[in-house]
Amino acid sequence: DAGITQSPRHKVTETGTPVTLRCHQTENHRYMYWYRQDPGHGLRLIHYSYGVKDTDKGEVSDGYSVSRSKTEDFLLTLESATSSQTSVYFCAIMTDGSGNTIYFGEGSWLTVV
Amino acid sequence: DAKTTQPPSMDCAEGRAANLPCNHSTISGNEYVYWYRQIHSQGPQYIIHGLKNNETNEMASLIITEDRKSSTLILPHATLRDTAVYYCIVLYNFNKFYFGSGTKLNVKP
């Protein structure tokens, strides 16, 4: 599991409320990612980070923000949750070196009602 | 733009080899081909990756054509536990992994 921990694992929240998902890694990898997965869409990249305070957008970044103030933590925030953001969210890290490999966390199930 | 094309589903008999194809005709010279699988709602699991040469590990073999426009993942002796969605990914932009829709492999007894 490459030392990846996601929290919370399950959350139900109301429309319009802010939500923050946390991804924690124990191996000091530089690159971290947030994906969402929905039926019929596979995995889609939301945001990624290539170092402390260095982040960039993925293919479905609208409605999401991220922060990385420490190497080990990558936070995903939904400023005002909507029902369309009900999804499973996966955090991932990429190992360093040539032929880089991505390893995923176990997922965070978010339901917006 | 996932840059890969996979069949939506495949069947395989238990104990037989499962051969999963992937087309990546626009792959560039330095782009790796990666394979992952996802069982139920678990996080995707890394299987194997390669650049030009065929690769083998304890889970599978990866065969990449000489022109690198397609590849095949081979599970030599499929078991029921190999039933999953298999994703073929080209490392698009150094650090952006884009997943396509994958192939649902059904291993049948």
PDB file of C-alpha atoms in Angstrom:
ATOM      1  CA  ASP A   1       0.000   0.000   0.000  1.00  0.00           C
ATOM      2  CA  ALA A   2       3.121   2.234  -0.104  1.00  0.00           C
ATOM      3  CA  GLY A   3       2.220   3.746   3.258  1.00  0.00           C
ATOM      4  CA  ILE A   4      -0.813   5.709   2.066  1.00  0.00           C
ATOM      5  CA  THR A   5      -3.635   6.516   4.436  1.00  0.00           C
ATOM      6  CA  GLN A   6      -6.828   8.290   3.455  1.00  0.00           C
ATOM      7  CA  SER A   7      -9.238   9.908   5.880  1.00  0.00           C
ATOM      8  CA  PRO A   8     -12.085   9.848   6.349  1.00  0.00           C
ATOM      9  CA  ARG A   9     -12.854   6.575   4.614  1.00  0.00           C
ATOM     10  CA  HIS A  10     -16.567   7.290   4.553  1.00  0.00           C
ATOM     11  CA  LYS A  11     -18.436  10.558   4.879  1.00  0.00           C
ATOM     12  CA  VAL A  12     -21.959  11.811   4.319  1.00  0.00           C
ATOM     13  CA  THR A  13     -22.375  15.552   4.083  1.00  0.00           C
ATOM     14  CA  GLU A  14     -25.007  18.065   3.062  1.00  0.00           C
ATOM     15  CA  THR A  15     -25.029  20.139  -0.078  1.00  0.00           C
ATOM     16  CA  GLY A  16     -23.238  23.430   0.370  1.00  0.00           C
ATOM     17  CA  THR A  17     -20.995  22.357   3.214  1.00  0.00           C
ATOM     18  CA  PRO A  18     -17.200  22.320   2.975  1.00  0.00           C
ATOM     19  CA  VAL A  19     -15.440  18.975   3.010  1.00  0.00           C
ATOM     20  CA  THR A  20     -11.756  18.134   3.291  1.00  0.00           C
ATOM     21  CA  LEU A  21     -10.255  14.773   2.502  1.00  0.00           C
ATOM     22  CA  ARG A  22      -6.782  13.981   3.725  1.00  0.00           C
ATOM     23  CA  CYS A  23      -4.106  11.824   2.159  1.00  0.00           C
ATOM     24  CA  HIS A  24      -1.119  10.936   4.276  1.00  0.00           C
ATOM     25  CA  GLN A  25       2.025   9.143   3.120  1.00  0.00           C
ATOM     26  CA  THR A  26       4.922   7.842   5.169  1.00  0.00           C
ATOM     27  CA  GLU A  27       7.635   7.561   2.491  1.00  0.00           C
ATOM     28  CA  ASN A  28       8.286  11.204   1.492  1.00  0.00           C
ATOM     29  CA  HIS A  29       7.441  10.792  -2.164  1.00  0.00           C
ATOM     30  CA  ARG A  30       7.392  13.986  -4.143  1.00  0.00           C
ATOM     31  CA  TYR A  31       4.343  13.381  -6.329  1.00  0.00           C
ATOM     32  CA  MET A  32       0.857  12.928  -4.935  1.00  0.00           C
ATOM     33  CA  TYR A  33      -2.485  12.747  -6.732  1.00  0.00           C
ATOM     34  CA  TRP A  34      -6.209  12.919  -6.164  1.00  0.00           C
ATOM     35  CA  TYR A  35      -8.565  10.960  -8.417  1.00  0.00           C
ATOM     36  CA  ARG A  36     -12.287  10.453  -8.396  1.00  0.00           C
ATOM     37  CA  GLN A  37     -14.076   7.413  -9.706  1.00  0.00           C
ATOM     38  CA  ASP A  38     -17.642   7.274 -10.920  1.00  0.00           C
ATOM     39  CA  PRO A  39     -19.593   4.581 -12.746  1.00  0.00           C
ATOM     40  CA  GLY A  40     -18.941   4.787 -16.460  1.00  0.00           C
ATOM     41  CA  HIS A  41     -16.042   7.208 -16.110  1.00  0.00           C
ATOM     42  CA  GLY A  42     -13.170   5.164 -14.780  1.00  0.00           C
ATOM     43  CA  LEU A  43     -10.604   7.114 -12.781  1.00  0.00           C
ATOM     44  CA  ARG A  44     -10.251  10.834 -13.465  1.00  0.00           C
ATOM     45  CA  LEU A  45      -7.436  13.027 -12.228  1.00  0.00           C
ATOM     46  CA  ILE A  46      -8.559  15.991 -10.105  1.00  0.00           C
ATOM     47  CA  HIS A  47      -5.330  17.600  -8.940  1.00  0.00           C
ATOM     48  CA  TYR A  48      -1.776  16.574  -8.382  1.00  0.00           C
ATOM     49  CA  SER A  49       1.217  17.877  -6.473  1.00  0.00           C
ATOM     50  CA  TYR A  50       4.891  17.758  -7.331  1.00  0.00           C
ATOM     51  CA  GLY A  51       6.190  19.123  -4.066  1.00  0.00           C
ATOM     52  CA  VAL A  52       5.348  21.223  -1.043  1.00  0.00           C
ATOM     53  CA  LYS A  53       3.107  24.084  -2.164  1.00  0.00           C
ATOM     54  CA  ASP A  54       3.424  22.958  -5.790  1.00  0.00           C
ATOM     55  CA  THR A  55       0.174  21.769  -7.269  1.00  0.00           C
ATOM     56  CA  ASP A  56      -1.529  21.626 -10.655  1.00  0.00           C
ATOM     57  CA  LYS A  57      -4.924  20.831 -12.104  1.00  0.00           C
ATOM     58  CA  GLY A  58      -6.036  17.585 -13.617  1.00  0.00           C
ATOM     59  CA  GLU A  59      -8.883  16.910 -16.000  1.00  0.00           C
ATOM     60  CA  VAL A  60     -11.771  17.464 -13.555  1.00  0.00           C
ATOM     61  CA  SER A  61     -10.546  20.151 -11.172  1.00  0.00           C
ATOM     62  CA  ASP A  62     -13.596  22.455 -11.120  1.00  0.00           C
ATOM     63  CA  GLY A  63     -15.112  22.666  -7.650  1.00  0.00           C
ATOM     64  CA  TYR A  64     -11.998  21.318  -5.943  1.00  0.00           C
ATOM     65  CA  SER A  65      -8.948  22.866  -4.354  1.00  0.00           C
ATOM     66  CA  VAL A  66      -5.868  21.232  -2.889  1.00  0.00           C
ATOM     67  CA  SER A  67      -3.081  22.102  -0.522  1.00  0.00           C
ATOM     68  CA  ARG A  68       0.240  20.582   0.354  1.00  0.00           C
ATOM     69  CA  SER A  69       1.984  22.305   3.239  1.00  0.00           C
ATOM     70  CA  LYS A  70       3.982  19.222   4.204  1.00  0.00           C
ATOM     71  CA  THR A  71       5.504  16.494   2.062  1.00  0.00           C
ATOM     72  CA  GLU A  72       3.474  13.820   3.765  1.00  0.00           C
ATOM     73  CA  ASP A  73       0.015  15.383   3.496  1.00  0.00           C
ATOM     74  CA  PHE A  74      -2.079  16.269   0.450  1.00  0.00           C
ATOM     75  CA  LEU A  75      -5.501  17.734   1.197  1.00  0.00           C
ATOM     76  CA  LEU A  76      -8.464  17.843  -1.161  1.00  0.00           C
ATOM     77  CA  THR A  77     -11.157  20.395  -0.347  1.00  0.00           C
ATOM     78  CA  LEU A  78     -14.648  20.762  -1.681  1.00  0.00           C
ATOM     79  CA  GLU A  79     -15.453  24.351  -0.764  1.00  0.00           C
ATOM     80  CA  SER A  80     -19.204  23.885  -1.200  1.00  0.00           C
ATOM     81  CA  ALA A  81     -20.118  20.287  -1.820  1.00  0.00           C
ATOM     82  CA  THR A  82     -22.642  19.425  -4.524  1.00  0.00           C
ATOM     83  CA  SER A  83     -24.455  16.194  -5.267  1.00  0.00           C
ATOM     84  CA  SER A  84     -22.360  15.767  -8.428  1.00  0.00           C
ATOM     85  CA  GLN A  85     -19.329  15.392  -6.180  1.00  0.00           C
ATOM     86  CA  THR A  86     -20.695  12.220  -4.652  1.00  0.00           C
ATOM     87  CA  SER A  87     -17.975   9.790  -5.589  1.00  0.00           C
ATOM     88  CA  VAL A  88     -15.139   7.592  -4.478  1.00  0.00           C
ATOM     89  CA  TYR A  89     -11.915   9.533  -4.098  1.00  0.00           C
ATOM     90  CA  PHE A  90      -8.526   7.889  -4.399  1.00  0.00           C
ATOM     91  CA  CYS A  91      -5.232   9.342  -3.346  1.00  0.00           C
ATOM     92  CA  ALA A  92      -2.053   8.120  -4.995  1.00  0.00           C
ATOM     93  CA  ILE A  93       1.684   8.611  -4.794  1.00  0.00           C
ATOM     94  CA  MET A  94       4.335   8.116  -7.434  1.00  0.00           C
ATOM     95  CA  THR A  95       7.608   6.517  -6.548  1.00  0.00           C
ATOM     96  CA  ASP A  96      10.754   8.329  -7.525  1.00  0.00           C
ATOM     97  CA  GLY A  97      13.243   7.275 -10.170  1.00  0.00           C
ATOM     98  CA  SER A  98      12.990   5.983 -13.707  1.00  0.00           C
ATOM     99  CA  GLY A  99       9.956   3.974 -14.688  1.00  0.00           C
ATOM    100  CA  ASN A 100       7.931   5.644 -11.967  1.00  0.00           C
ATOM    101  CA  THR A 101       5.056   3.701 -10.484  1.00  0.00           C
ATOM    102  CA  ILE A 102       1.871   5.000  -8.912  1.00  0.00           C
ATOM    103  CA  TYR A 103       0.385   3.365  -5.843  1.00  0.00           C
ATOM    104  CA  PHE A 104      -3.121   4.051  -4.636  1.00  0.00           C
ATOM    105  CA  GLY A 105      -4.789   4.393  -1.290  1.00  0.00           C
ATOM    106  CA  GLU A 106      -7.918   2.487  -0.341  1.00  0.00           C
ATOM    107  CA  GLY A 107     -10.346   5.251  -1.204  1.00  0.00           C
ATOM    108  CA  SER A 108     -12.691   7.686   0.507  1.00  0.00           C
ATOM    109  CA  TRP A 109     -16.413   7.289  -0.118  1.00  0.00           C
ATOM    110  CA  LEU A 110     -18.153  10.676  -0.112  1.00  0.00           C
ATOM    111  CA  THR A 111     -21.910  11.100  -0.330  1.00  0.00           C
ATOM    112  CA  VAL A 112     -23.390  14.579  -0.708  1.00  0.00           C
ATOM    113  CA  VAL A 113     -27.095  14.714   0.115  1.00  0.00           C
TER     114      VAL A 113
ATOM    115  CA  ASP B   1      -7.543  11.967 -23.704  1.00  0.00           C
ATOM    116  CA  ALA B   2      -6.549   8.591 -22.312  1.00  0.00           C
ATOM    117  CA  LYS B   3      -4.489   7.710 -25.420  1.00  0.00           C
ATOM    118  CA  THR B   4      -5.310   4.006 -25.055  1.00  0.00           C
ATOM    119  CA  THR B   5      -8.039   1.741 -26.425  1.00  0.00           C
ATOM    120  CA  GLN B   6      -9.142  -1.451 -24.711  1.00  0.00           C
ATOM    121  CA  PRO B   7     -12.051  -3.841 -25.260  1.00  0.00           C
ATOM    122  CA  PRO B   8     -14.760  -3.233 -22.651  1.00  0.00           C
ATOM    123  CA  SER B   9     -14.925  -6.839 -21.506  1.00  0.00           C
ATOM    124  CA  MET B  10     -13.353 -10.271 -21.932  1.00  0.00           C
ATOM    125  CA  ASP B  11     -13.983 -13.763 -20.624  1.00  0.00           C
ATOM    126  CA  CYS B  12     -11.372 -16.313 -19.635  1.00  0.00           C
ATOM    127  CA  ALA B  13     -11.616 -19.847 -18.304  1.00  0.00           C
ATOM    128  CA  GLU B  14     -10.017 -20.483 -14.940  1.00  0.00           C
ATOM    129  CA  GLY B  15      -6.530 -21.930 -15.314  1.00  0.00           C
ATOM    130  CA  ARG B  16      -6.103 -20.640 -18.829  1.00  0.00           C
ATOM    131  CA  ALA B  17      -3.994 -17.684 -19.914  1.00  0.00           C
ATOM    132  CA  ALA B  18      -5.754 -14.340 -20.090  1.00  0.00           C
ATOM    133  CA  ASN B  19      -4.495 -12.073 -22.852  1.00  0.00           C
ATOM    134  CA  LEU B  20      -5.644  -8.484 -22.547  1.00  0.00           C
ATOM    135  CA  PRO B  21      -4.919  -6.215 -25.522  1.00  0.00           C
ATOM    136  CA  CYS B  22      -4.329  -2.484 -25.570  1.00  0.00           C
ATOM    137  CA  ASN B  23      -3.846  -0.093 -28.461  1.00  0.00           C
ATOM    138  CA  HIS B  24      -1.734   3.026 -27.949  1.00  0.00           C
ATOM    139  CA  SER B  25      -0.998   4.096 -31.512  1.00  0.00           C
ATOM    140  CA  THR B  26       0.028   7.660 -30.588  1.00  0.00           C
ATOM    141  CA  ILE B  27       2.575   6.667 -27.983  1.00  0.00           C
ATOM    142  CA  SER B  28       5.785   8.675 -27.985  1.00  0.00           C
ATOM    143  CA  GLY B  29       9.276   7.288 -27.772  1.00  0.00           C
ATOM    144  CA  ASN B  30       9.813   7.900 -24.068  1.00  0.00           C
ATOM    145  CA  GLU B  31       6.352   7.021 -22.815  1.00  0.00           C
ATOM    146  CA  TYR B  32       5.963   3.925 -20.685  1.00  0.00           C
ATOM    147  CA  VAL B  33       3.024   1.528 -20.833  1.00  0.00           C
ATOM    148  CA  TYR B  34       1.536   0.673 -17.439  1.00  0.00           C
ATOM    149  CA  TRP B  35      -1.049  -1.873 -16.399  1.00  0.00           C
ATOM    150  CA  TYR B  36      -3.210  -1.697 -13.304  1.00  0.00           C
ATOM    151  CA  ARG B  37      -6.217  -3.608 -12.131  1.00  0.00           C
ATOM    152  CA  GLN B  38      -9.068  -2.801  -9.809  1.00  0.00           C
ATOM    153  CA  ILE B  39     -11.004  -5.408  -7.909  1.00  0.00           C
ATOM    154  CA  HIS B  40     -14.469  -4.283  -6.840  1.00  0.00           C
ATOM    155  CA  SER B  41     -14.079  -0.877  -5.206  1.00  0.00           C
ATOM    156  CA  GLN B  42     -10.544  -1.288  -3.970  1.00  0.00           C
ATOM    157  CA  GLY B  43      -7.785   1.082  -4.962  1.00  0.00           C
ATOM    158  CA  PRO B  44      -6.166   0.247  -8.309  1.00  0.00           C
ATOM    159  CA  GLN B  45      -3.333  -2.233  -7.981  1.00  0.00           C
ATOM    160  CA  TYR B  46      -0.105  -1.897  -9.943  1.00  0.00           C
ATOM    161  CA  ILE B  47       0.694  -4.911 -12.136  1.00  0.00           C
ATOM    162  CA  ILE B  48       3.563  -4.170 -14.488  1.00  0.00           C
ATOM    163  CA  HIS B  49       5.041  -1.572 -16.790  1.00  0.00           C
ATOM    164  CA  GLY B  50       7.466  -1.400 -19.701  1.00  0.00           C
ATOM    165  CA  LEU B  51       9.024   0.836 -22.325  1.00  0.00           C
ATOM    166  CA  LYS B  52      10.215  -1.264 -25.259  1.00  0.00           C
ATOM    167  CA  ASN B  53      11.165  -4.710 -24.098  1.00  0.00           C
ATOM    168  CA  ASN B  54       8.851  -7.414 -22.887  1.00  0.00           C
ATOM    169  CA  GLU B  55       8.594  -7.580 -19.129  1.00  0.00           C
ATOM    170  CA  THR B  56       7.661 -10.302 -16.667  1.00  0.00           C
ATOM    171  CA  ASN B  57       7.087 -10.312 -12.955  1.00  0.00           C
ATOM    172  CA  GLU B  58       5.369 -12.564 -10.458  1.00  0.00           C
ATOM    173  CA  MET B  59       1.940 -11.368 -11.505  1.00  0.00           C
ATOM    174  CA  ALA B  60       2.023 -11.093 -15.287  1.00  0.00           C
ATOM    175  CA  SER B  61       3.905 -10.603 -18.532  1.00  0.00           C
ATOM    176  CA  LEU B  62       3.794  -7.544 -20.738  1.00  0.00           C
ATOM    177  CA  ILE B  63       4.350  -7.907 -24.468  1.00  0.00           C
ATOM    178  CA  ILE B  64       4.941  -4.666 -26.386  1.00  0.00           C
ATOM    179  CA  THR B  65       4.961  -4.738 -30.182  1.00  0.00           C
ATOM    180  CA  GLU B  66       8.079  -3.606 -31.966  1.00  0.00           C
ATOM    181  CA  ASP B  67       6.422  -0.422 -33.217  1.00  0.00           C
ATOM    182  CA  ARG B  68       5.090   0.132 -29.656  1.00  0.00           C
ATOM    183  CA  LYS B  69       1.611   0.887 -30.925  1.00  0.00           C
ATOM    184  CA  SER B  70       0.021  -1.915 -28.966  1.00  0.00           C
ATOM    185  CA  SER B  71       0.676  -4.208 -26.041  1.00  0.00           C
ATOM    186  CA  THR B  72      -0.754  -7.298 -24.394  1.00  0.00           C
ATOM    187  CA  LEU B  73      -0.957  -8.131 -20.726  1.00  0.00           C
ATOM    188  CA  ILE B  74      -0.766 -11.859 -20.076  1.00  0.00           C
ATOM    189  CA  LEU B  75      -1.963 -13.505 -16.888  1.00  0.00           C
ATOM    190  CA  PRO B  76      -0.496 -16.999 -17.383  1.00  0.00           C
ATOM    191  CA  HIS B  77      -2.927 -18.993 -15.270  1.00  0.00           C
ATOM    192  CA  ALA B  78      -6.019 -16.953 -14.497  1.00  0.00           C
ATOM    193  CA  THR B  79      -7.884 -17.603 -11.266  1.00  0.00           C
ATOM    194  CA  LEU B  80     -11.270 -16.410 -10.075  1.00  0.00           C
ATOM    195  CA  ARG B  81      -9.460 -13.814  -7.976  1.00  0.00           C
ATOM    196  CA  ASP B  82      -8.151 -12.226 -11.181  1.00  0.00           C
ATOM    197  CA  THR B  83     -11.662 -11.077 -12.066  1.00  0.00           C
ATOM    198  CA  ALA B  84     -11.256  -7.293 -12.177  1.00  0.00           C
ATOM    199  CA  VAL B  85     -11.119  -4.248 -14.405  1.00  0.00           C
ATOM    200  CA  TYR B  86      -7.728  -3.954 -16.076  1.00  0.00           C
ATOM    201  CA  TYR B  87      -6.414  -0.568 -17.116  1.00  0.00           C
ATOM    202  CA  CYS B  88      -3.758   0.081 -19.734  1.00  0.00           C
ATOM    203  CA  ILE B  89      -2.147   3.481 -19.299  1.00  0.00           C
ATOM    204  CA  VAL B  90       0.404   5.466 -21.206  1.00  0.00           C
ATOM    205  CA  LEU B  91       2.418   7.862 -19.098  1.00  0.00           C
ATOM    206  CA  TYR B  92       1.093  10.900 -20.894  1.00  0.00           C
ATOM    207  CA  ASN B  93       2.921  13.820 -19.404  1.00  0.00           C
ATOM    208  CA  PHE B  94       5.655  12.592 -17.118  1.00  0.00           C
ATOM    209  CA  ASN B  95       3.520  12.762 -14.037  1.00  0.00           C
ATOM    210  CA  LYS B  96      -0.075  12.563 -15.169  1.00  0.00           C
ATOM    211  CA  PHE B  97      -1.604   9.131 -15.285  1.00  0.00           C
ATOM    212  CA  TYR B  98      -4.847   9.172 -17.230  1.00  0.00           C
ATOM    213  CA  PHE B  99      -7.048   6.118 -16.865  1.00  0.00           C
ATOM    214  CA  GLY B 100      -9.386   5.026 -19.629  1.00  0.00           C
ATOM    215  CA  SER B 101     -12.401   2.790 -19.212  1.00  0.00           C
ATOM    216  CA  GLY B 102     -10.418  -0.432 -18.943  1.00  0.00           C
ATOM    217  CA  THR B 103     -11.317  -4.044 -19.706  1.00  0.00           C
ATOM    218  CA  LYS B 104     -13.569  -6.022 -17.392  1.00  0.00           C
ATOM    219  CA  LEU B 105     -12.023  -9.497 -17.207  1.00  0.00           C
ATOM    220  CA  ASN B 106     -14.427 -12.227 -16.154  1.00  0.00           C
ATOM    221  CA  VAL B 107     -12.668 -15.415 -15.106  1.00  0.00           C
ATOM    222  CA  LYS B 108     -15.116 -18.285 -15.179  1.00  0.00           C
ATOM    223  CA  PRO B 109     -14.843 -21.705 -13.523  1.00  0.00           C
TER     224      PRO B 109
END
